[in-house]
Structures are given as C-alpha cells and as structure tokens.
Tab-separated table of C-alpha atoms and ligand atoms in Angstrom:
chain	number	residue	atom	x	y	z
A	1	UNK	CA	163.778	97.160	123.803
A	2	UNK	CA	165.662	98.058	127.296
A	3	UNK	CA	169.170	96.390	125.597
A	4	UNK	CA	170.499	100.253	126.062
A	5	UNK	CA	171.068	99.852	129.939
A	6	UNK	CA	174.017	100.033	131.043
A	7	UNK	CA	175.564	98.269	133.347
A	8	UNK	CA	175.265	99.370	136.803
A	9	UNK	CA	177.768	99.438	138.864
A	10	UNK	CA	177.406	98.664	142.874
A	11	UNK	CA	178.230	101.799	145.444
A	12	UNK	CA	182.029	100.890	145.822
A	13	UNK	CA	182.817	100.844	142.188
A	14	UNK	CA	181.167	104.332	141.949
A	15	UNK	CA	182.868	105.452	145.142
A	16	UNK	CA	186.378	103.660	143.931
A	17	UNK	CA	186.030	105.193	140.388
A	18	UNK	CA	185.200	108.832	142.253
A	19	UNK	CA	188.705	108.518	144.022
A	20	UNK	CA	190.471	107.547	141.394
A	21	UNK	CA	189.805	110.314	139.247
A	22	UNK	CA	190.413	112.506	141.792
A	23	UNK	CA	193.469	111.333	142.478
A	24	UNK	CA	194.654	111.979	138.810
A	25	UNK	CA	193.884	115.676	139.115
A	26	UNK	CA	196.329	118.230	138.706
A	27	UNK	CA	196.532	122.242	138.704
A	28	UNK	CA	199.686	124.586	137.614
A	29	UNK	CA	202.168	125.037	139.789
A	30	UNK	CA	201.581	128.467	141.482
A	31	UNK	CA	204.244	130.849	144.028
A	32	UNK	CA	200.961	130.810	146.081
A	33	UNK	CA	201.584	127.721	147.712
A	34	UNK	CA	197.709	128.101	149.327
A	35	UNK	CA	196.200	129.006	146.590
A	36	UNK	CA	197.501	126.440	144.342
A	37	UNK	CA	196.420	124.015	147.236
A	38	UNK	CA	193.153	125.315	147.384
A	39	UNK	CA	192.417	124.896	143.656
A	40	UNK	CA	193.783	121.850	144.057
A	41	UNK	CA	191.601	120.681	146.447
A	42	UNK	CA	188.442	122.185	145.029
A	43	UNK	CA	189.410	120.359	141.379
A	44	UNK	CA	189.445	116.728	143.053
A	45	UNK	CA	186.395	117.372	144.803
A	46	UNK	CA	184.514	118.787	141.428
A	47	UNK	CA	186.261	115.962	139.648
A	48	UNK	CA	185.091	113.208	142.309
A	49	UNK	CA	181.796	115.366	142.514
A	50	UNK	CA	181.540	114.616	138.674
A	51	UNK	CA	182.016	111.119	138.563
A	52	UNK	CA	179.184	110.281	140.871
A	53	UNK	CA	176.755	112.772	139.538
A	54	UNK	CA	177.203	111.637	135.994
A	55	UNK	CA	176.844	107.859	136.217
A	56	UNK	CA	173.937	108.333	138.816
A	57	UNK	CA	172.235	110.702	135.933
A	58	UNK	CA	173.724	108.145	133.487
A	59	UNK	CA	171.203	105.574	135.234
A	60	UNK	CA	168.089	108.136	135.659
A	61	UNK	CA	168.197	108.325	131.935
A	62	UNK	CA	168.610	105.083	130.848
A	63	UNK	CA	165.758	103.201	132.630
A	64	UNK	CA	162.874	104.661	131.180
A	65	UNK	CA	159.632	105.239	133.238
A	66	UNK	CA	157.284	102.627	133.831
A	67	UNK	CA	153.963	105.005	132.980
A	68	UNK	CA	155.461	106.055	129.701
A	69	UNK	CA	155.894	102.046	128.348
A	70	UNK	CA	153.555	100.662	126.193
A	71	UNK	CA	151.259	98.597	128.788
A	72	UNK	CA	152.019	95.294	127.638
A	73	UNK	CA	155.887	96.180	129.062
A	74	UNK	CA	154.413	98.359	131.905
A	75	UNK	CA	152.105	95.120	133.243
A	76	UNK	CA	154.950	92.903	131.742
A	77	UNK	CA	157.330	94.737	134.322
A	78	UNK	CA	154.687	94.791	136.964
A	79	UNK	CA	154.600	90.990	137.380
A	80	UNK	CA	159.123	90.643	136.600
A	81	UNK	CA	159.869	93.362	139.241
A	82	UNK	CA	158.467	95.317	141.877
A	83	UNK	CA	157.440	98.373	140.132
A	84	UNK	CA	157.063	99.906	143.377
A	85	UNK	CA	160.417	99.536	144.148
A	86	UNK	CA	161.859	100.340	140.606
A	87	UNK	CA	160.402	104.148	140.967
A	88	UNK	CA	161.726	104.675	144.682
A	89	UNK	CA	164.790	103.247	143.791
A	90	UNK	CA	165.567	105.870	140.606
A	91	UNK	CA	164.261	108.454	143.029
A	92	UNK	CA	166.618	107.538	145.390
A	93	UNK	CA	169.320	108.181	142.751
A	94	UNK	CA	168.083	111.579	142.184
A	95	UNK	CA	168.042	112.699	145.221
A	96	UNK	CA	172.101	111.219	145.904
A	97	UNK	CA	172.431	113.302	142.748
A	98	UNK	CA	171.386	116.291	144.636
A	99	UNK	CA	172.658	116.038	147.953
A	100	UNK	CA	176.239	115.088	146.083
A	101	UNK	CA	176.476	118.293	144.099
A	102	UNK	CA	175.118	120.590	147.087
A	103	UNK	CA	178.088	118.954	149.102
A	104	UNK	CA	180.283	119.366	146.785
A	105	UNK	CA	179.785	123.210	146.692
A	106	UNK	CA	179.313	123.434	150.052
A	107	UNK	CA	182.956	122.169	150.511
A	108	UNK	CA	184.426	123.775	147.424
A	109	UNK	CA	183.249	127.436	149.309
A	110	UNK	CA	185.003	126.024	152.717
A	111	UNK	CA	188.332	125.530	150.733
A	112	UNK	CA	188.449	128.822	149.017
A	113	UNK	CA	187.781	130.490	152.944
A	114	UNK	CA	190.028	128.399	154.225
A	115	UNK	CA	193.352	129.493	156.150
A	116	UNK	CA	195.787	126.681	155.366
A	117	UNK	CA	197.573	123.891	153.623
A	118	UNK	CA	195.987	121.336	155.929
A	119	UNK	CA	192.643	122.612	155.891
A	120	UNK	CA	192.457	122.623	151.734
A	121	UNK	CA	193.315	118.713	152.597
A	122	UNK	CA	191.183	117.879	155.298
A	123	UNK	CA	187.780	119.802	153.652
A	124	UNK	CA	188.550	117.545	150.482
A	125	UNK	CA	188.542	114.143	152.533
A	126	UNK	CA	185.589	115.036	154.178
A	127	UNK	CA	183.758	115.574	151.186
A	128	UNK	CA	185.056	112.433	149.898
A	129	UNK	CA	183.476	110.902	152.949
A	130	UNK	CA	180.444	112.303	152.915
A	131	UNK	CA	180.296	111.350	149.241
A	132	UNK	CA	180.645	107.972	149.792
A	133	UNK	CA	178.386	107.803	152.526
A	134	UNK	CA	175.670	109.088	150.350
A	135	UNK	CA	177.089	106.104	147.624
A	136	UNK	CA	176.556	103.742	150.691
A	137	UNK	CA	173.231	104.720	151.470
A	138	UNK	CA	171.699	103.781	148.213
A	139	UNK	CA	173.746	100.514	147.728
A	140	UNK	CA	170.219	98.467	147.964
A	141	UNK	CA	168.858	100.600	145.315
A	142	UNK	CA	171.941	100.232	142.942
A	143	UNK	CA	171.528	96.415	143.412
A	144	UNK	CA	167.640	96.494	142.520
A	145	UNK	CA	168.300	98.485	139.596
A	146	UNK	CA	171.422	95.835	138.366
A	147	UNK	CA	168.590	93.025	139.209
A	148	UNK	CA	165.994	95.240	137.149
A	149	UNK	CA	168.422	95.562	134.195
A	150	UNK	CA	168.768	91.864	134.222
A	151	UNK	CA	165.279	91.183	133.859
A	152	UNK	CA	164.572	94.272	131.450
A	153	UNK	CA	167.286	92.866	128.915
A	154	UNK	CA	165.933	90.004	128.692
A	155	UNK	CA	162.782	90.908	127.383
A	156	UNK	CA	161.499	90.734	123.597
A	157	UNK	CA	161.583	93.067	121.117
A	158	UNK	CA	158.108	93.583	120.629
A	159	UNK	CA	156.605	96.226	118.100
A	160	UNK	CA	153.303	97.235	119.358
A	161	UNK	CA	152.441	98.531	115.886
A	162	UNK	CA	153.061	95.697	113.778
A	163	UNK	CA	150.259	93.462	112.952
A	164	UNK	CA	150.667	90.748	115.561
A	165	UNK	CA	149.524	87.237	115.776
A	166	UNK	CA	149.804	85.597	119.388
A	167	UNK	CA	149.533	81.774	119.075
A	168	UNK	CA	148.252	80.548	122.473
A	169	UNK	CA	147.087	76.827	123.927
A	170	UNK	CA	148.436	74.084	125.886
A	171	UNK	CA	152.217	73.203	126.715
A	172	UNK	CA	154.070	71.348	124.363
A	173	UNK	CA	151.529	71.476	121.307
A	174	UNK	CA	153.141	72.923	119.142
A	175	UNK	CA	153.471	76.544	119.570
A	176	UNK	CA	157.102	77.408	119.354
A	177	UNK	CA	157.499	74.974	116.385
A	178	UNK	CA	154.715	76.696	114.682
A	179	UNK	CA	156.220	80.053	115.328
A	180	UNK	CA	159.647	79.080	114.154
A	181	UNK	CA	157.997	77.659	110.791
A	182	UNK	CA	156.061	80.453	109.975
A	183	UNK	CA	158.749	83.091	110.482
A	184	UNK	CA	160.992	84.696	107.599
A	185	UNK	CA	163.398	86.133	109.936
A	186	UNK	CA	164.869	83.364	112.477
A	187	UNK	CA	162.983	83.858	116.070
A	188	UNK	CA	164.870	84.102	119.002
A	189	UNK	CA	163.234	80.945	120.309
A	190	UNK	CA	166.130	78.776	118.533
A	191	UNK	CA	167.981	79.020	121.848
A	192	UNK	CA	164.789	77.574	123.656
A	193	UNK	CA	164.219	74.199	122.374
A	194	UNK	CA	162.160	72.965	125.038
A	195	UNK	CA	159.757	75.026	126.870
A	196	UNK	CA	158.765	78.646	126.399
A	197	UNK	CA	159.377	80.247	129.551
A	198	UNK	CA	158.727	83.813	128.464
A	199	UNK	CA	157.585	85.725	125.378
A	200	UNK	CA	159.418	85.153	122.378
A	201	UNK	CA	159.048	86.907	118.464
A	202	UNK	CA	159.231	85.855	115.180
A	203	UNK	CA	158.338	87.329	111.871
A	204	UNK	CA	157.403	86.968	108.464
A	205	UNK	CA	157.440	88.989	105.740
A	206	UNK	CA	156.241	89.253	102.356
A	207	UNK	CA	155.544	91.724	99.785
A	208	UNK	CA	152.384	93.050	101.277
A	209	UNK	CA	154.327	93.246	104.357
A	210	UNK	CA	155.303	92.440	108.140
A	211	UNK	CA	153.571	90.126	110.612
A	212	UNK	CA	155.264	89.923	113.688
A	213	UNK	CA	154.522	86.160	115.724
A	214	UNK	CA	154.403	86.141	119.126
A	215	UNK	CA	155.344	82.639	121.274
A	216	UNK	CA	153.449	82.653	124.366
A	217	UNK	CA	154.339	80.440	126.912
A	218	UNK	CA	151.585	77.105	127.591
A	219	UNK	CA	148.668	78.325	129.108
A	220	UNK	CA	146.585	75.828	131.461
A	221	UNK	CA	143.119	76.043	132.112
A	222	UNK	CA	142.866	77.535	135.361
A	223	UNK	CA	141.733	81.330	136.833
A	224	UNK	CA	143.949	83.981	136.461
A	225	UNK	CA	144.313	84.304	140.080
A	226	UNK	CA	146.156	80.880	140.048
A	227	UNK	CA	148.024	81.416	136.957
A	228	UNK	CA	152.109	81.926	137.633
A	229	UNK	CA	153.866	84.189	136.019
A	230	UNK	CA	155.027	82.790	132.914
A	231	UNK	CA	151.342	82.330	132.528
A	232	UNK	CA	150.699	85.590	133.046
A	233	UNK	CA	153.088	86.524	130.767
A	234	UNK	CA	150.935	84.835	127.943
A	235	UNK	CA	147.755	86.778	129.070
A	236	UNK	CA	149.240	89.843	129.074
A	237	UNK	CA	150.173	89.203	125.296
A	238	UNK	CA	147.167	88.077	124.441
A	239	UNK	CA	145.410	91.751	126.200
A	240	UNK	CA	147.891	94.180	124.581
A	241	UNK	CA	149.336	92.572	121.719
A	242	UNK	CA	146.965	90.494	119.797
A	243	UNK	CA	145.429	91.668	116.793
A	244	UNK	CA	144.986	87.370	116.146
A	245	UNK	CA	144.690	84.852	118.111
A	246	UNK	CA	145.841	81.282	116.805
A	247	UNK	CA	144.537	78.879	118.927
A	248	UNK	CA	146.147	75.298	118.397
A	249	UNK	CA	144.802	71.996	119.891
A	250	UNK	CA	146.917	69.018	120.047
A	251	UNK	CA	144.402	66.175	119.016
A	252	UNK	CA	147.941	63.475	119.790
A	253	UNK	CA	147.498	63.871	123.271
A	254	UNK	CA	151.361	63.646	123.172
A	255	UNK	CA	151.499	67.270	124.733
A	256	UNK	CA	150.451	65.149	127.954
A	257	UNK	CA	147.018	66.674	128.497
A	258	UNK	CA	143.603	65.714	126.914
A	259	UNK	CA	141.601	66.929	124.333
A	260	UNK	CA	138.539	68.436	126.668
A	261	UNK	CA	141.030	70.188	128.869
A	262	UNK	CA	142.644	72.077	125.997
A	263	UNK	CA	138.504	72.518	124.661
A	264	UNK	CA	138.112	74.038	128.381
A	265	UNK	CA	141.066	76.800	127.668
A	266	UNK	CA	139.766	77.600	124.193
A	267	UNK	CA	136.042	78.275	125.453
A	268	UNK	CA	137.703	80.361	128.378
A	269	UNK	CA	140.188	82.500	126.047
A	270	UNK	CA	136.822	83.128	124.132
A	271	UNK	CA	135.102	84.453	126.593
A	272	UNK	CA	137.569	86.604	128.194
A	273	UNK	CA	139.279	87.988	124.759
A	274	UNK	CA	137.442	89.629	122.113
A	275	UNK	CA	139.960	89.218	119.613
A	276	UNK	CA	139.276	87.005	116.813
A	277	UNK	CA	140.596	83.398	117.254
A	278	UNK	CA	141.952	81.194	114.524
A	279	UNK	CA	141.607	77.676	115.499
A	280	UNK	CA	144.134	74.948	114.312
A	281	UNK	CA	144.644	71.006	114.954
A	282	UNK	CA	148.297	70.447	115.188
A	283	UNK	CA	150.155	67.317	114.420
A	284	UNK	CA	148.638	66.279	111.596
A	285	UNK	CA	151.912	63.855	111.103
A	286	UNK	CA	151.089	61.946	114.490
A	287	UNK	CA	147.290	61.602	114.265
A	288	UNK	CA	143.692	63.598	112.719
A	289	UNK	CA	140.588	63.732	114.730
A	290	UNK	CA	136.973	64.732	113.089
A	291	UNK	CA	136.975	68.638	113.705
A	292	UNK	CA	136.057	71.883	112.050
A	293	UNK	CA	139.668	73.145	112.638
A	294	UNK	CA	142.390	73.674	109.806
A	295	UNK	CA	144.727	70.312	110.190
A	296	UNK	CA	148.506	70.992	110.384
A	297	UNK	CA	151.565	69.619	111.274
A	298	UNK	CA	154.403	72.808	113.021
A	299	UNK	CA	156.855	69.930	111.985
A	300	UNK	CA	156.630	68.758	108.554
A	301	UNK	CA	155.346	71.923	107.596
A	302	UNK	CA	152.006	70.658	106.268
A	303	UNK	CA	149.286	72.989	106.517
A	304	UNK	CA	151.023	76.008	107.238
A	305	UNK	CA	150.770	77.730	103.990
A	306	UNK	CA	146.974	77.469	104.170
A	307	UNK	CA	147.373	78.818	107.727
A	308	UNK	CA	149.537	81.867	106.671
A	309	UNK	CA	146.806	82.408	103.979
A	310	UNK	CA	144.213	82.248	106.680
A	311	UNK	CA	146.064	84.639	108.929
A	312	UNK	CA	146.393	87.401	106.129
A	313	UNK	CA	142.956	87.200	105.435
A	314	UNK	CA	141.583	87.856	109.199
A	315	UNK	CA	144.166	90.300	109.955
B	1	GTP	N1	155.053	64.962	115.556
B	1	GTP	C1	154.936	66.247	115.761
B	1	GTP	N2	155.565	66.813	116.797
B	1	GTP	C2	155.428	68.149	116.983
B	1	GTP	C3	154.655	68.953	116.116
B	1	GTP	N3	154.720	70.218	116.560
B	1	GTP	C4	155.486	70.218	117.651
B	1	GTP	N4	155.936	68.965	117.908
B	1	GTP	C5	156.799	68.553	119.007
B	1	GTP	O1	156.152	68.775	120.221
B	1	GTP	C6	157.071	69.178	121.238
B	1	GTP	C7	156.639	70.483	121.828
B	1	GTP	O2	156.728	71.515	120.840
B	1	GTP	P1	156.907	73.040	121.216
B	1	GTP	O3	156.841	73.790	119.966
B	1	GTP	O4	158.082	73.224	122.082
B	1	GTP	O5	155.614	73.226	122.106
B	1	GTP	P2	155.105	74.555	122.818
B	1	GTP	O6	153.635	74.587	122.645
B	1	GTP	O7	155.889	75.713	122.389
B	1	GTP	O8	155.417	74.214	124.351
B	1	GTP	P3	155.574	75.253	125.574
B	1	GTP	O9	156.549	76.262	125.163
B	1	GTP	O10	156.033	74.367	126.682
B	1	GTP	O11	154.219	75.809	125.836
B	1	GTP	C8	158.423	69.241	120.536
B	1	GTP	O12	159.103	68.062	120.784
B	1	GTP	C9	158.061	69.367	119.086
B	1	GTP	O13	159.057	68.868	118.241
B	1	GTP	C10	154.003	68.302	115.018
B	1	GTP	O14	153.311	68.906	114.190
B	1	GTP	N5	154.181	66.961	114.905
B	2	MG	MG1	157.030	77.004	123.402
C-alpha cells in the first residue's frame, strides 16, 4: 500500500547533496570575466535551489493524505502515528519549498546587479546558507516523516473491495493457523510464527473468485477504552473491513484462557458489530466440547473445507 515511499533523507544529506551538485556546475568560458562569474554563480544557486525543492516535492507527493485513505488506513494511521503531526510536518515541507525557491530568486536578481567577482561569490554562499538554514529548521519534521515511512511500510496490503473475511477471538487459538490454511496464495504471516502483532492478509481463490483473509491480532475481553493498540488494530478491521466475521473458540483451553471468557468476547463482538459472525470450535485434534459450532482443527486441516463452504455461502 505505502511501499512507494521513498526514503527520506535527514536535513544534512539534503543540504550535503544541494552542495554537491552545485559544486559540479559549470558555464562556458566567457571574455566577460563578470559575466561569466555571474552566470556562474546564479547556475549553482538554481542547481542547489533544485536539489532541495525537488526531493522536498519528491516527499509531498509520495505520502498521500490522510483524509483521502480508505478509513480503515486513515484510523489505522491515527492510532501508529500522530496524524496531527504527519499533516504539519508535510506542511512544513511545503512551505521550505517555498521560502527555498523565493530565496533562490531573490539571490539570483542580486548576482545579475551585482558589481564584482567577489560579490557573484559571496551572494551564492549566502544563499547556500540561508538554504540550509531553512533544511535545518525542518530537521524534526524530516525525522517524523522517516519514522512515519517506517510504520506506513509496514502495513498490509489490504483491498477494501475484495470480499473480506476477518477471523477474530482470543490469543493463541488458532487464528493465524487458520488463515495460513485457508489461503491459496502464501500470507505474509509465515514470517510471524508466534503472535500476531498487527494485521496480516491471506487469500484464496477459486473459480468463482477472490476472498481476501484478514489475521487480526488476539482480542481480550475488555472495553475499548482499555484495549492497546494492537487491539485496536483488530477492531478497526473488524469496523471497515469485514464483510464476515469468523469467530473461533478454543474449547482446549491450551490458548491459556477459559472457555466463558472467550463466550464473554463473542457476546461483546455481537453486540457492537453488525456483521454476520461465523462461529467455529478450533482444535478439534486436541479436544471436542458439546456446541452448536462447526468443529475444526487450523492444524490438521480438518474441518476447513466445510468452513470455506460455509464462508462462500454467507458472503
Ligand atoms: N493442536 C492444535 N494446535 C493448534 C491448532 N490451531 C493452532 N494451534 C496452535 O496454537 C498456537 C497458536 O496458534 P496461532 O495461529 O498463532 O494463534 P493466534 O490466534 O493467531 O494467536 P495470536 O496471533 O497471538 O492472537 C500455535 O502453536 C498453533 O500451532 C489446532 O487446530 N490444533
Ligand atoms: Mg496470530
């Protein structure tokens, strides 16, 4: 989704890279030894001008506005990063934009009405210094945007207009298992073994078509207020993303927490979500308990056909 973002670089790689280039330019060799001086001059500090502008404007591009996301990455955002912050700190970048070019042509007219050979040189260094003074005043918002970019990169590719089924319940029941067993198309979750810490995607596919699988992180049964974010994360899914719901209990008990307190989440997810919830019983392998639910086992694969059969139906 936000894989596009460049890397951005901190105020004294800009302000290094400006000089640099600068330092590269050349103009013909002229009898007027002023005016050759002066275009020199005025070249370096376009040139320098150019650098900035362009990978400032290369930055204002490539994060895209918060408003303009879907809202499951707009509220996603909201609880990674200060969103706050994320819009000052592109306006921040706008405005060095500005004030760079406006300096720049303030000191390109001061060369060109200039009266010597020492004067073309000094104008030039003090727009270089002005230049990177502006570069040093938004250092803190170059390093919130490299933070942001860090987070934002991170984040799954999520296609709001596929068909999606979040599977939600307790830690360690089964979830990522399941969602690794039902997908065609290998999930990115294979590099988290363990525990979910954020919102991972699988898929499957068939002739009729695409269902994409969303791995929430384990939810406990508490109020949202007291949730964390990784939580939060899974709520979020479950408000913008879920056209299913696949609720799974873990009658073991070897997730670590008992029966009623995963009942607890399922009657609270049903009350705040009105998206229709398939129920399952995981871990068929390890033990069965008398229940309603579809019985399946995420690791020996039992029961998952009937579940995929079940999910096409309700979808
Ligand atoms: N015996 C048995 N073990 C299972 C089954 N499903 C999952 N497990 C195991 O249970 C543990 C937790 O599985 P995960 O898929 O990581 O659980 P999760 O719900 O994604 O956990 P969080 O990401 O922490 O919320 C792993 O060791 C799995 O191998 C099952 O059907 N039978
Ligand atoms: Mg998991």
């Amino acid at each position: 989704m936000f894989r596009e973002i460049p890397t951005v670089l901190m105020a004294e790689e800009i302000i290094d890279k400006m000089f640099r280039r600068a330092k590269k330019v050349e103009v013909s060799l002229s009898r007027n030894r002023l005016l050759m001086h002066k275009n020199l001059s005025i070249a370096k500090i376009f040139t320098a001008r150019d650098v900035a502008v362009s990978t400032l404007q290369k930055y204002i591009r490539a994060f895209p506005y918060i408003n303009k996301m879907h809202p499951f990455y707009s509220s996603l955002l909201d609880l990674l990063l200060d969103k706050n912050q994320y819009k000052k700190s592109l306006g921040v970048l706008k405005w060095a934009t500005g004030r760079i070019e406006s300096f720049a042509d303030k000191y390109a007219r001061k060369v060109k009405g200039c009266g010597s050979i020492d004067d073309t040189v000094r104008l030039r260094k003090e727009f270089y210094g002005r230049g990177a003074s502006i570069l040093k005043q938004i250092a803190p918002h170059l390093r919130f945007l490299a933070q942001a970019r860090e987070v934002m990169r991170k984040l799954p590719d999520i296609n709001p207009s596929l068909p999606t089924v979040v599977i939600a319940g307790y830690p360690n029941v089964g979830k990522s298992e399941l969602v690794r067993k039902l997908s065609t198309a290998r999930p990115e979750i294979a590099s988290y073994p363990f525990t979910t810490k954020g919102i991972f995607v699988g898929y499957f596919e068939n002739k009729d078509g695409k269902i994409q699988f969303v791995d929430t992180p384990g939810l406990l049964d508490r109020p949202l207020e007291k949730r964390n974010s990784i939580e939060k994360q899974a709520i979020l899914a479950l408000k913008y993303l879920a056209n299913l719901i696949v609720f799974m209990f873990d009658p073991s008990e070897t997730c670590g927490y008992p029966i009623d307190v995963q009942k607890r989440l399922l009657s609270e997810l049903q009350e705040q979500f009105s998206t229709k919830i398939i129920v399952v019983d995981n871990k068929k392998d390890l033990m069965e308990r008398d229940s309603k639910y579809l019985k399946i086992s995420a690791k020996t694969g039992e029961g998952i056909d009937s579940l995929i059969k079940m999910i096409l139906k309700n979808l």
